[in-house]
Tab-separated table of C-alpha atoms in Angstrom:
chain	number	residue	atom	x	y	z
A	1	MET	CA	0.086	-0.380	-0.052
A	2	ALA	CA	1.064	3.322	-1.454
A	3	PHE	CA	0.870	6.312	1.131
A	4	ASN	CA	1.667	10.023	0.947
A	5	GLY	CA	0.384	13.186	2.315
A	6	HIS	CA	1.364	16.579	2.487
A	7	TYR	CA	0.059	20.328	3.490
A	8	TYR	CA	-0.522	23.495	1.170
A	9	ALA	CA	-2.386	27.050	1.697
A	10	ILE	CA	-4.867	27.780	-1.238
A	11	LYS	CA	-3.454	31.159	-2.186
A	12	ASN	CA	-5.947	33.200	-4.308
A	13	PRO	CA	-4.218	36.092	-7.176
A	14	TYR	CA	-7.674	37.356	-7.230
A	15	LEU	CA	-8.616	38.630	-4.161
A	16	LEU	CA	-9.567	42.359	-3.300
A	17	LEU	CA	-7.215	42.745	-0.495
A	18	PRO	CA	-3.699	42.490	-0.910
A	19	LEU	CA	-2.489	38.644	-0.674
A	20	GLN	CA	0.164	39.093	1.819
A	21	LEU	CA	-2.890	40.601	4.485
A	22	LYS	CA	-5.385	38.154	4.076
A	23	LYS	CA	-5.878	34.269	5.751
A	24	VAL	CA	-5.615	31.394	3.279
A	25	PRO	CA	-6.764	28.011	4.093
A	26	ILE	CA	-4.615	25.342	5.012
A	27	TYR	CA	-5.557	22.026	2.858
A	28	CYS	CA	-3.834	18.263	3.402
A	29	ARG	CA	-3.781	15.901	0.738
A	30	ILE	CA	-3.436	12.314	1.237
A	31	THR	CA	-2.639	9.965	-1.700
A	32	VAL	CA	-3.351	6.316	-0.815
A	33	ASN	CA	-2.591	3.685	-3.876
A	34	SER	CA	-2.903	6.376	-6.192
A	35	THR	CA	-5.994	8.072	-5.181
A	36	PRO	CA	-5.571	11.414	-3.670
A	37	LYS	CA	-7.833	12.849	-1.170
A	38	LYS	CA	-8.214	16.377	-0.544
A	39	PHE	CA	-9.158	17.708	2.534
A	40	ALA	CA	-9.287	21.109	4.615
A	41	THR	CA	-7.748	21.225	7.943
A	42	GLY	CA	-9.810	24.288	8.987
A	43	LEU	CA	-6.520	26.025	9.860
A	44	TYR	CA	-5.618	29.987	8.106
A	45	VAL	CA	-2.338	30.982	7.822
A	46	GLN	CA	-1.324	34.327	6.315
A	47	ALA	CA	-0.101	33.440	2.580
A	48	ASN	CA	3.318	35.043	3.180
A	49	ASN	CA	3.259	32.873	5.941
A	50	TRP	CA	3.539	29.980	4.458
A	51	ASP	CA	6.630	27.740	3.753
A	52	THR	CA	5.385	26.038	0.949
A	53	VAL	CA	8.477	23.633	0.883
A	54	LYS	CA	8.316	22.631	4.717
A	55	GLN	CA	4.943	22.776	4.057
A	56	LYS	CA	5.030	24.860	7.710
A	57	ALA	CA	4.131	28.261	8.723
A	58	LYS	CA	6.998	30.425	8.997
A	59	GLY	CA	7.343	32.516	11.971
A	60	ARG	CA	8.301	32.095	15.676
A	61	ASN	CA	5.077	33.979	16.935
A	62	GLU	CA	2.310	32.012	19.257
A	63	GLU	CA	-0.290	31.774	16.212
A	64	VAL	CA	2.663	30.224	14.341
A	65	GLN	CA	3.396	28.217	16.774
A	66	PHE	CA	-0.398	27.209	17.203
A	67	ILE	CA	-0.815	26.295	13.444
A	68	ASN	CA	2.476	24.032	13.356
A	69	PHE	CA	1.649	22.408	16.374
A	70	LYS	CA	-1.877	21.535	15.104
A	71	LEU	CA	-0.529	20.483	11.720
A	72	ASP	CA	2.157	18.125	13.819
A	73	CYS	CA	-0.724	16.084	15.516
A	74	LEU	CA	-2.980	15.947	12.428
A	75	THR	CA	0.386	14.383	10.608
A	76	LYS	CA	0.492	12.019	13.804
A	77	GLN	CA	-3.252	11.039	13.127
A	78	ILE	CA	-2.816	10.484	9.891
A	79	LYS	CA	0.298	8.190	10.627
A	80	ASP	CA	-1.418	6.118	13.031
A	81	CYS	CA	-4.178	5.354	10.870
A	82	GLU	CA	-1.600	4.372	8.119
A	83	ARG	CA	0.075	1.959	10.444
A	84	LYS	CA	-3.712	0.670	11.595
A	85	LEU	CA	-4.396	0.176	8.168
A	86	ILE	CA	-1.181	-1.460	7.503
A	87	ASP	CA	-1.647	-3.785	10.165
A	88	THR	CA	-5.039	-4.692	9.366
A	89	LEU	CA	-4.148	-5.569	5.897
A	90	GLY	CA	-1.138	-7.056	6.263
A	91	THR	CA	0.792	-5.036	3.176
């Protein structure tokens, strides 16, 4: 079973306010056996505070630390589900 996941922020260039001032939603995409599924994490980040390479919010303020903590918790939950699937299916 091939299992992969990553986070990304949707940045819409057609918004009325400057993009740097807008908060954008953070999504998670999980791919299992070449089938992708996308869902909203319920988290938002300022567009200029999203690191696309590290897939985390950048900065050191309390809000950024909270967002990264929640993403780390979500990653752990996803990995736990992956382990349970592998144990159940035996592959």
